[in-house]
Amino acid sequence: MKYQLIIIGGGPAGYTAAEAAGKAGLSVLLIEKNNLGGVCLNEGCIPTKTLLYSAKTYDGARHASKYAVNVSEVSFDLAKIIARKSKVVRKLVLGVKSKLTSNNVTIVAGEAQIIDKNTVRCGEETYEGDNLILCTGSETFIPPIPGVDSVDYWTHREALDNKELPASLVIVGGGVIGMEFASFFNSLGVQVTVIEMMDEILGGMDKELSALLRADYTKRGIKFLLSTKVVALSQTEEGAVVSYENAEGSGTVVAEKLLMSVGRRPVTKGFGLENLTLEKTERGVVKVNERMQTSLSNVYVCGDLTGFSLLAHTAVREAEVAVHSILGKEDTMSYRAIPGVVYTNPEIAGVGETEESASVKGIQYKVVKLPMAYSGRFVAENEGVNGVCKVLLNEQEQVIGAHVLGNPASEIITLAGTAIELGLTAAQWKKIVFPHPTVGEIFRETL
């Protein structure tokens, strides 16, 4: 069978590309070996945010008295929280499938194997395509720590489906995934320890705000071991034993459960990528141009396989660019304003340059910042809670970065992303009329 476009992988990049191409009238084949929606929808973005919202609601009920609301006997049901998470995922997966079928996308379940740039096999069937988009996603990286194979550890997948709370949890890795699970389990009363090799949690985010978030969670009982290397793992009846080393010497932490969360890496094997002999970058990932096109003109790569940001929203935009390129429409991918969000409580979000990245690149910048208390809406909804809004301006007074600690950072960060993408100066951005009262007004107050 022949199609105008074959897509391998049904995650955010894959299903976005399939829908856009199908809507444009192309004959499209989408091959997915697991569930539509990929890691993001099935075991990443959506399920974790569903759990975190339950935890946030529980936190709100426990502290309702701050808002003159009396709530007695606050409790939670973990099994029902997990069940609701699964229901949300099922609903959204069905929604994705409905969108694809309504746009005449042919969906095939199974493992794809690339034969050449125009031929893909799945099961007993062989398919031909004029164009090929690879959206194979990423997988959890488990470092080769001595003893790792002897420990009954969790990855994010097991943590999402666990229906019994451990008394204690050690999380190896203080990145986005690690901190979101630390937030969730801390809210539900679990004793959490986070071990991070870097000198601060949330590498890549603004260091000052990351430190403030860590200080907040330290007050809530989470123990952080920074600049600390895990050197060995073992299993005992009491739980997992994590041996570590840092500047203060060596030590161990024993916890009922261990969550390995040191990062993810692109999936590059198992689907015949080697049969395409694509040009690679110095980092060893597939090289693409600004239209997401590889060294083979009819082969495109989107999403985590590019190795760029491993974020669903980046993948969605890359997929749009790739399909537009196939359709002959002018469009290019820009990475100037890719937002990063950590859905802890409070949230932390950033877009554009951080102070650290600007310094490394030699960009001259100045920082303007304000406490979130300068937003009346924030004060009304966050009793006794602090936060920070920071904006970076270059020598021409253009907005080049913005970072927010405080709810709802995830919802307002796009305001800054738009300013960065459009190259607005502080004066130009300030001419935009913001509705009042909103938390987003904090950007206008900051400038």
Tab-separated table of C-alpha atoms in Angstrom:
chain	number	residue	atom	x	y	z
A	1	MET	CA	0.000	0.000	0.000
A	2	LYS	CA	1.236	3.485	-0.810
A	3	TYR	CA	0.749	6.727	1.151
A	4	GLN	CA	1.858	10.296	0.677
A	5	LEU	CA	3.089	10.345	4.269
A	6	ILE	CA	4.126	7.624	6.715
A	7	ILE	CA	4.620	8.594	10.357
A	8	ILE	CA	6.342	6.367	12.887
A	9	GLY	CA	5.265	7.140	16.451
A	10	GLY	CA	1.903	8.345	17.728
A	11	GLY	CA	2.984	10.739	20.471
A	12	PRO	CA	2.446	14.536	20.406
A	13	ALA	CA	4.663	14.975	17.339
A	14	GLY	CA	3.232	11.988	15.495
A	15	TYR	CA	-0.453	12.568	16.080
A	16	THR	CA	-0.099	16.322	15.446
A	17	ALA	CA	1.627	15.665	12.118
A	18	ALA	CA	-0.931	13.023	11.173
A	19	GLU	CA	-3.900	15.249	11.933
A	20	ALA	CA	-2.435	18.263	10.114
A	21	ALA	CA	-1.474	16.228	7.050
A	22	GLY	CA	-4.803	14.407	6.943
A	23	LYS	CA	-6.690	17.686	7.284
A	24	ALA	CA	-4.680	19.025	4.334
A	25	GLY	CA	-5.819	16.109	2.190
A	26	LEU	CA	-2.722	13.904	2.225
A	27	SER	CA	-3.051	10.139	2.502
A	28	VAL	CA	-1.467	9.382	5.881
A	29	LEU	CA	-0.363	6.211	7.665
A	30	LEU	CA	0.481	6.402	11.363
A	31	ILE	CA	2.254	3.441	12.981
A	32	GLU	CA	2.328	3.210	16.797
A	33	LYS	CA	3.565	0.202	18.749
A	34	ASN	CA	1.917	1.096	22.059
A	35	ASN	CA	-0.906	3.549	22.759
A	36	LEU	CA	-1.755	6.685	20.827
A	37	GLY	CA	-0.570	9.743	22.704
A	38	GLY	CA	2.897	8.395	23.421
A	39	VAL	CA	4.673	8.800	26.740
A	40	CYS	CA	3.250	12.295	27.269
A	41	LEU	CA	-0.393	11.284	27.270
A	42	ASN	CA	-0.103	7.763	28.694
A	43	GLU	CA	2.665	7.920	31.278
A	44	GLY	CA	4.052	11.436	31.363
A	45	CYS	CA	2.599	14.931	31.068
A	46	ILE	CA	-1.100	14.192	31.490
A	47	PRO	CA	-1.133	11.469	34.176
A	48	THR	CA	1.421	13.278	36.340
A	49	LYS	CA	-0.537	16.533	36.157
A	50	THR	CA	-3.723	14.642	37.065
A	51	LEU	CA	-2.045	13.240	40.183
A	52	LEU	CA	-0.525	16.598	41.041
A	53	TYR	CA	-3.901	18.303	40.814
A	54	SER	CA	-5.330	15.826	43.308
A	55	ALA	CA	-2.391	16.562	45.619
A	56	LYS	CA	-2.858	20.303	45.130
A	57	THR	CA	-6.568	19.985	45.951
A	58	TYR	CA	-5.700	18.017	49.083
A	59	ASP	CA	-3.167	20.678	50.086
A	60	GLY	CA	-5.797	23.348	49.518
A	61	ALA	CA	-8.319	21.566	51.713
A	62	ARG	CA	-5.776	21.090	54.509
A	63	HIS	CA	-4.906	24.780	54.472
A	64	ALA	CA	-8.390	26.116	53.740
A	65	SER	CA	-8.510	27.902	57.096
A	66	LYS	CA	-6.073	30.480	55.667
A	67	TYR	CA	-8.980	31.599	53.497
A	68	ALA	CA	-11.554	31.531	56.308
A	69	VAL	CA	-12.970	28.194	55.126
A	70	ASN	CA	-13.326	25.392	57.646
A	71	VAL	CA	-12.783	21.865	56.345
A	72	SER	CA	-12.821	19.019	58.834
A	73	GLU	CA	-11.386	15.520	58.529
A	74	VAL	CA	-9.520	16.026	55.258
A	75	SER	CA	-8.362	12.767	53.715
A	76	PHE	CA	-7.532	11.228	50.358
A	77	ASP	CA	-8.010	7.877	48.627
A	78	LEU	CA	-4.886	6.984	46.652
A	79	ALA	CA	-6.562	4.128	44.764
A	80	LYS	CA	-9.264	6.516	43.550
A	81	ILE	CA	-6.662	9.151	42.648
A	82	ILE	CA	-4.919	6.550	40.464
A	83	ALA	CA	-8.249	5.407	38.999
A	84	ARG	CA	-9.168	8.980	38.075
A	85	LYS	CA	-5.770	9.412	36.443
A	86	SER	CA	-6.399	6.335	34.304
A	87	LYS	CA	-9.879	7.586	33.355
A	88	VAL	CA	-8.480	10.950	32.231
A	89	VAL	CA	-5.826	9.211	30.115
A	90	ARG	CA	-8.358	6.881	28.473
A	91	LYS	CA	-10.637	9.798	27.622
A	92	LEU	CA	-7.858	11.796	25.997
A	93	VAL	CA	-6.460	8.814	24.075
A	94	LEU	CA	-9.913	8.213	22.611
A	95	GLY	CA	-10.050	11.904	21.728
A	96	VAL	CA	-6.770	11.679	19.811
A	97	LYS	CA	-7.972	8.580	17.943
A	98	SER	CA	-11.233	10.308	17.040
A	99	LYS	CA	-9.400	13.343	15.641
A	100	LEU	CA	-7.161	11.153	13.499
A	101	THR	CA	-9.902	8.951	12.096
A	102	SER	CA	-12.070	11.980	11.317
A	103	ASN	CA	-9.186	13.284	9.188
A	104	ASN	CA	-8.852	9.962	7.319
A	105	VAL	CA	-5.587	8.916	8.967
A	106	THR	CA	-4.913	5.181	8.746
A	107	ILE	CA	-3.690	3.896	12.121
A	108	VAL	CA	-1.693	0.679	12.366
A	109	ALA	CA	-0.727	-0.874	15.711
A	110	GLY	CA	2.643	-2.567	15.753
A	111	GLU	CA	6.396	-2.094	15.527
A	112	ALA	CA	7.586	-0.287	12.445
A	113	GLN	CA	10.765	-1.299	10.659
A	114	ILE	CA	12.312	1.080	8.153
A	115	ILE	CA	13.554	-0.652	5.009
A	116	ASP	CA	14.589	2.488	3.147
A	117	LYS	CA	13.504	6.131	2.824
A	118	ASN	CA	10.308	5.137	1.016
A	119	THR	CA	9.524	1.742	2.533
A	120	VAL	CA	8.370	0.702	6.003
A	121	ARG	CA	7.311	-2.722	7.220
A	122	CYS	CA	4.965	-3.438	10.114
A	123	GLY	CA	4.167	-7.047	10.877
A	124	GLU	CA	3.536	-8.862	7.603
A	125	GLU	CA	2.634	-5.717	5.684
A	126	THR	CA	4.963	-3.475	3.701
A	127	TYR	CA	4.041	0.162	3.070
A	128	GLU	CA	5.439	2.693	0.621
A	129	GLY	CA	5.466	6.422	1.276
A	130	ASP	CA	6.481	9.573	-0.534
A	131	ASN	CA	7.509	11.171	2.774
A	132	LEU	CA	8.523	9.817	6.152
A	133	ILE	CA	8.312	11.532	9.556
A	134	LEU	CA	10.082	9.881	12.487
A	135	CYS	CA	8.600	10.626	15.924
A	136	THR	CA	9.865	7.736	18.040
A	137	GLY	CA	10.077	9.642	21.323
A	138	SER	CA	12.326	8.941	24.281
A	139	GLU	CA	12.857	6.396	27.032
A	140	THR	CA	13.890	6.474	30.675
A	141	PHE	CA	17.644	6.381	31.162
A	142	ILE	CA	18.867	4.136	33.975
A	143	PRO	CA	22.527	4.839	34.819
A	144	PRO	CA	24.858	1.858	35.340
A	145	ILE	CA	25.107	2.285	39.114
A	146	PRO	CA	26.620	-0.761	40.832
A	147	GLY	CA	23.796	-2.868	42.249
A	148	VAL	CA	21.027	-1.258	40.212
A	149	ASP	CA	19.908	-4.619	38.869
A	150	SER	CA	19.442	-5.959	42.389
A	151	VAL	CA	17.095	-3.195	43.530
A	152	ASP	CA	13.332	-3.158	43.114
A	153	TYR	CA	13.210	0.446	41.909
A	154	TRP	CA	10.435	2.520	40.365
A	155	THR	CA	10.582	4.521	37.186
A	156	HIS	CA	7.891	7.148	36.556
A	157	ARG	CA	5.735	4.350	35.104
A	158	GLU	CA	5.517	2.346	38.336
A	159	ALA	CA	5.156	5.482	40.456
A	160	LEU	CA	2.112	6.513	38.414
A	161	ASP	CA	0.286	3.257	39.051
A	162	ASN	CA	1.240	2.567	42.657
A	163	LYS	CA	-1.851	2.315	44.882
A	164	GLU	CA	-0.109	2.047	48.253
A	165	LEU	CA	1.917	4.872	49.742
A	166	PRO	CA	5.425	4.014	50.899
A	167	ALA	CA	6.466	5.435	54.259
A	168	SER	CA	9.637	6.791	52.676
A	169	LEU	CA	10.943	7.430	49.179
A	170	VAL	CA	14.370	8.241	47.762
A	171	ILE	CA	14.383	9.959	44.384
A	172	VAL	CA	17.611	9.805	42.406
A	173	GLY	CA	17.512	12.880	40.194
A	174	GLY	CA	16.240	16.351	41.022
A	175	GLY	CA	15.090	17.290	37.539
A	176	VAL	CA	11.552	18.042	36.406
A	177	ILE	CA	10.192	14.499	36.762
A	178	GLY	CA	11.932	13.932	40.077
A	179	MET	CA	10.665	17.172	41.579
A	180	GLU	CA	7.094	16.645	40.410
A	181	PHE	CA	6.980	13.235	42.064
A	182	ALA	CA	8.709	14.666	45.135
A	183	SER	CA	5.933	17.269	45.323
A	184	PHE	CA	3.171	14.679	44.903
A	185	PHE	CA	4.427	12.231	47.512
A	186	ASN	CA	5.393	14.984	49.945
A	187	SER	CA	1.846	16.371	49.807
A	188	LEU	CA	0.495	12.923	50.677
A	189	GLY	CA	2.742	12.585	53.713
A	190	VAL	CA	5.623	10.463	52.421
A	191	GLN	CA	9.121	11.174	53.750
A	192	VAL	CA	11.030	12.148	50.601
A	193	THR	CA	14.762	12.452	49.967
A	194	VAL	CA	16.032	13.866	46.658
A	195	ILE	CA	19.599	13.119	45.565
A	196	GLU	CA	20.955	15.319	42.780
A	197	MET	CA	24.429	15.197	41.225
A	198	MET	CA	24.373	18.873	40.190
A	199	ASP	CA	24.754	21.752	42.633
A	200	GLU	CA	21.076	22.705	42.266
A	201	ILE	CA	17.792	21.025	41.378
A	202	LEU	CA	16.075	21.612	38.029
A	203	GLY	CA	19.116	22.035	35.836
A	204	GLY	CA	18.283	24.316	32.916
A	205	MET	CA	15.793	26.367	34.914
A	206	ASP	CA	16.688	29.690	36.541
A	207	LYS	CA	19.016	28.843	39.430
A	208	GLU	CA	17.808	31.556	41.778
A	209	LEU	CA	14.175	30.484	41.495
A	210	SER	CA	15.084	26.787	41.659
A	211	ALA	CA	16.872	27.431	44.940
A	212	LEU	CA	13.825	29.256	46.302
A	213	LEU	CA	11.579	26.330	45.345
A	214	ARG	CA	13.983	23.912	47.016
A	215	ALA	CA	13.986	26.028	50.179
A	216	ASP	CA	10.183	25.949	50.201
A	217	TYR	CA	10.088	22.162	49.933
A	218	THR	CA	12.826	21.815	52.531
A	219	LYS	CA	10.484	23.569	54.966
A	220	ARG	CA	7.836	21.003	54.063
A	221	GLY	CA	10.117	18.160	55.025
A	222	ILE	CA	11.868	17.069	51.838
A	223	LYS	CA	15.568	16.370	52.330
A	224	PHE	CA	17.896	17.392	49.494
A	225	LEU	CA	21.386	16.061	48.883
A	226	LEU	CA	22.991	18.242	46.204
A	227	SER	CA	26.343	17.794	44.465
A	228	THR	CA	25.954	14.176	45.481
A	229	LYS	CA	26.823	11.088	43.455
A	230	VAL	CA	25.073	7.759	43.982
A	231	VAL	CA	27.825	5.128	44.001
A	232	ALA	CA	25.967	1.917	44.890
A	233	LEU	CA	22.506	0.439	45.401
A	234	SER	CA	21.347	-2.590	47.327
A	235	GLN	CA	18.106	-4.119	48.576
A	236	THR	CA	17.306	-5.161	52.154
A	237	GLU	CA	14.133	-6.088	54.007
A	238	GLU	CA	13.855	-2.468	55.147
A	239	GLY	CA	13.933	-1.241	51.546
A	240	ALA	CA	16.429	0.223	49.117
A	241	VAL	CA	19.863	1.262	50.382
A	242	VAL	CA	21.364	4.161	48.443
A	243	SER	CA	25.067	4.776	49.000
A	244	TYR	CA	26.388	8.175	48.009
A	245	GLU	CA	29.428	10.429	48.048
A	246	ASN	CA	29.728	14.207	48.226
A	247	ALA	CA	32.116	16.866	49.515
A	248	GLU	CA	31.256	15.942	53.093
A	249	GLY	CA	32.183	12.301	52.581
A	250	SER	CA	30.145	9.163	52.033
A	251	GLY	CA	26.791	8.099	53.443
A	252	THR	CA	23.679	6.027	52.909
A	253	VAL	CA	19.939	6.584	52.765
A	254	VAL	CA	17.470	3.762	53.338
A	255	ALA	CA	13.928	4.112	52.059
A	256	GLU	CA	10.993	1.824	51.474
A	257	LYS	CA	10.951	2.751	47.791
A	258	LEU	CA	13.458	4.094	45.277
A	259	LEU	CA	12.495	6.195	42.239
A	260	MET	CA	15.075	6.452	39.463
A	261	SER	CA	14.603	9.754	37.663
A	262	VAL	CA	17.901	10.863	36.158
A	263	GLY	CA	16.546	11.731	32.727
A	264	ARG	CA	15.421	10.449	29.361
A	265	ARG	CA	17.115	9.770	26.045
A	266	PRO	CA	15.834	9.565	22.464
A	267	VAL	CA	14.765	6.171	21.143
A	268	THR	CA	17.124	5.476	18.255
A	269	LYS	CA	17.089	1.682	18.026
A	270	GLY	CA	14.579	-0.988	17.131
A	271	PHE	CA	12.888	0.621	14.129
A	272	GLY	CA	15.577	0.545	11.422
A	273	LEU	CA	16.942	4.069	11.733
A	274	GLU	CA	20.360	2.734	10.772
A	275	ASN	CA	19.011	1.815	7.323
A	276	LEU	CA	18.680	5.492	6.418
A	277	THR	CA	22.324	6.523	7.084
A	278	LEU	CA	21.241	10.014	8.076
A	279	GLU	CA	23.740	12.757	8.844
A	280	LYS	CA	24.323	13.208	12.588
A	281	THR	CA	25.327	16.188	14.738
A	282	GLU	CA	28.444	16.326	16.893
A	283	ARG	CA	26.264	15.117	19.774
A	284	GLY	CA	25.299	12.045	17.774
A	285	VAL	CA	21.643	12.914	17.161
A	286	VAL	CA	19.974	13.128	13.766
A	287	LYS	CA	20.751	16.442	12.096
A	288	VAL	CA	17.744	18.436	10.879
A	289	ASN	CA	17.378	21.833	9.255
A	290	GLU	CA	14.951	24.576	10.266
A	291	ARG	CA	12.173	22.723	8.408
A	292	MET	CA	12.814	19.516	10.420
A	293	GLN	CA	14.229	17.916	7.278
A	294	THR	CA	17.108	15.427	7.530
A	295	SER	CA	19.925	14.882	5.047
A	296	LEU	CA	17.385	12.841	3.056
A	297	SER	CA	14.961	15.374	1.600
A	298	ASN	CA	11.811	13.280	2.123
A	299	VAL	CA	12.662	12.186	5.696
A	300	TYR	CA	11.791	14.414	8.657
A	301	VAL	CA	12.468	14.050	12.384
A	302	CYS	CA	10.316	15.619	15.096
A	303	GLY	CA	10.020	15.431	18.859
A	304	ASP	CA	12.430	13.782	21.271
A	305	LEU	CA	14.399	12.065	18.502
A	306	THR	CA	15.940	15.455	17.659
A	307	GLY	CA	17.480	15.409	21.142
A	308	PHE	CA	16.762	19.113	21.539
A	309	SER	CA	14.276	19.683	24.351
A	310	LEU	CA	12.296	16.456	24.918
A	311	LEU	CA	9.157	18.503	25.565
A	312	ALA	CA	5.724	17.744	24.132
A	313	HIS	CA	4.994	21.340	23.122
A	314	THR	CA	8.273	21.539	21.214
A	315	ALA	CA	7.352	18.309	19.428
A	316	VAL	CA	3.934	19.664	18.432
A	317	ARG	CA	5.407	22.766	16.818
A	318	GLU	CA	8.148	20.748	15.066
A	319	ALA	CA	5.458	18.466	13.623
A	320	GLU	CA	3.528	21.443	12.259
A	321	VAL	CA	6.690	22.765	10.608
A	322	ALA	CA	7.484	19.366	9.044
A	323	VAL	CA	4.000	18.984	7.564
A	324	HIS	CA	4.066	22.549	6.249
A	325	SER	CA	7.387	21.762	4.566
A	326	ILE	CA	5.887	18.672	2.914
A	327	LEU	CA	2.917	20.745	1.754
A	328	GLY	CA	5.222	23.404	0.314
A	329	LYS	CA	4.197	26.080	2.816
A	330	GLU	CA	6.760	28.557	4.122
A	331	ASP	CA	7.478	27.793	7.775
A	332	THR	CA	10.557	27.355	9.947
A	333	MET	CA	11.189	26.126	13.473
A	334	SER	CA	12.248	28.641	16.098
A	335	TYR	CA	13.649	27.618	19.483
A	336	ARG	CA	13.947	31.160	20.862
A	337	ALA	CA	10.959	30.859	23.164
A	338	ILE	CA	10.394	27.259	24.280
A	339	PRO	CA	8.735	27.369	27.725
A	340	GLY	CA	9.806	25.018	30.483
A	341	VAL	CA	7.422	24.306	33.356
A	342	VAL	CA	7.667	22.313	36.579
A	343	TYR	CA	4.201	21.552	37.958
A	344	THR	CA	5.110	21.557	41.615
A	345	ASN	CA	3.048	23.574	44.086
A	346	PRO	CA	4.014	26.384	43.591
A	347	GLU	CA	4.784	26.032	39.910
A	348	ILE	CA	7.999	27.301	38.391
A	349	ALA	CA	8.234	28.272	34.728
A	350	GLY	CA	10.750	29.882	32.432
A	351	VAL	CA	11.205	30.806	28.793
A	352	GLY	CA	14.133	32.135	26.788
A	353	GLU	CA	17.529	32.796	28.316
A	354	THR	CA	18.394	32.251	31.959
A	355	GLU	CA	21.101	34.299	33.627
A	356	GLU	CA	23.316	31.242	33.403
A	357	SER	CA	22.729	30.589	29.673
A	358	ALA	CA	23.092	34.270	28.786
A	359	SER	CA	26.427	34.413	30.592
A	360	VAL	CA	27.693	31.294	28.812
A	361	LYS	CA	26.702	32.790	25.433
A	362	GLY	CA	28.314	36.118	26.247
A	363	ILE	CA	25.032	38.011	26.008
A	364	GLN	CA	24.970	41.323	27.848
A	365	TYR	CA	21.797	41.519	29.901
A	366	LYS	CA	20.125	43.168	32.848
A	367	VAL	CA	17.634	41.654	35.290
A	368	VAL	CA	14.429	43.253	36.467
A	369	LYS	CA	12.373	41.382	39.039
A	370	LEU	CA	9.579	41.767	41.540
A	371	PRO	CA	7.950	39.702	44.262
A	372	MET	CA	4.705	38.136	43.040
A	373	ALA	CA	2.982	40.139	45.786
A	374	TYR	CA	2.946	43.076	43.341
A	375	SER	CA	0.068	41.242	41.644
A	376	GLY	CA	-3.184	41.855	43.495
A	377	ARG	CA	-4.713	38.667	42.117
A	378	PHE	CA	-1.724	36.646	43.362
A	379	VAL	CA	-2.081	38.088	46.879
A	380	ALA	CA	-5.829	37.358	46.884
A	381	GLU	CA	-5.274	33.709	45.996
A	382	ASN	CA	-1.985	32.900	47.743
A	383	GLU	CA	-2.250	33.699	51.447
A	384	GLY	CA	1.144	33.675	53.109
A	385	VAL	CA	2.886	32.462	49.936
A	386	ASN	CA	5.851	34.179	48.295
A	387	GLY	CA	6.927	34.159	44.669
A	388	VAL	CA	9.204	35.912	42.203
A	389	CYS	CA	8.940	37.230	38.653
A	390	LYS	CA	12.220	37.839	36.830
A	391	VAL	CA	12.671	39.306	33.336
A	392	LEU	CA	15.945	39.487	31.377
A	393	LEU	CA	16.517	42.351	28.916
A	394	ASN	CA	19.371	42.696	26.438
A	395	GLU	CA	21.271	45.892	25.600
A	396	GLN	CA	18.497	46.950	23.223
A	397	GLU	CA	15.953	46.492	26.038
A	398	GLN	CA	14.440	43.499	24.223
A	399	VAL	CA	12.935	40.740	26.345
A	400	ILE	CA	15.204	37.693	26.078
A	401	GLY	CA	14.109	35.644	29.096
A	402	ALA	CA	11.478	35.420	31.818
A	403	HIS	CA	11.116	33.212	34.878
A	404	VAL	CA	8.303	32.875	37.384
A	405	LEU	CA	7.977	31.091	40.721
A	406	GLY	CA	4.372	31.076	41.871
A	407	ASN	CA	0.973	29.830	40.716
A	408	PRO	CA	-0.139	29.853	37.958
A	409	ALA	CA	3.293	30.230	36.349
A	410	SER	CA	2.458	27.624	33.712
A	411	GLU	CA	-0.489	29.655	32.446
A	412	ILE	CA	1.179	33.064	32.241
A	413	ILE	CA	4.638	32.156	30.917
A	414	THR	CA	3.344	32.211	27.321
A	415	LEU	CA	2.874	35.987	27.663
A	416	ALA	CA	6.630	36.287	28.023
A	417	GLY	CA	7.269	33.683	25.344
A	418	THR	CA	5.267	35.742	22.868
A	419	ALA	CA	7.275	38.867	23.714
A	420	ILE	CA	10.543	36.991	23.206
A	421	GLU	CA	9.473	35.377	19.928
A	422	LEU	CA	8.312	38.716	18.521
A	423	GLY	CA	11.457	40.514	19.711
A	424	LEU	CA	9.513	43.078	21.745
A	425	THR	CA	11.286	45.655	23.835
A	426	ALA	CA	10.183	46.281	27.399
A	427	ALA	CA	8.474	49.512	26.272
A	428	GLN	CA	6.600	47.741	23.474
A	429	TRP	CA	5.478	44.919	25.742
A	430	LYS	CA	4.286	47.367	28.352
A	431	LYS	CA	1.932	48.954	25.810
A	432	ILE	CA	-0.073	45.717	25.734
A	433	VAL	CA	-3.219	46.047	27.847
A	434	PHE	CA	-3.395	43.291	30.461
A	435	PRO	CA	-6.768	42.469	32.071
A	436	HIS	CA	-7.039	43.395	35.721
A	437	PRO	CA	-6.825	41.704	38.134
A	438	THR	CA	-4.727	38.864	36.753
A	439	VAL	CA	-1.509	37.258	37.889
A	440	GLY	CA	-0.093	37.865	34.407
A	441	GLU	CA	-0.029	41.604	35.164
A	442	ILE	CA	3.129	40.915	37.155
A	443	PHE	CA	5.114	41.124	33.895
A	444	ARG	CA	3.809	44.635	33.238
A	445	GLU	CA	4.600	45.644	36.821
A	446	THR	CA	8.107	44.247	36.520
A	447	LEU	CA	9.092	46.189	33.416
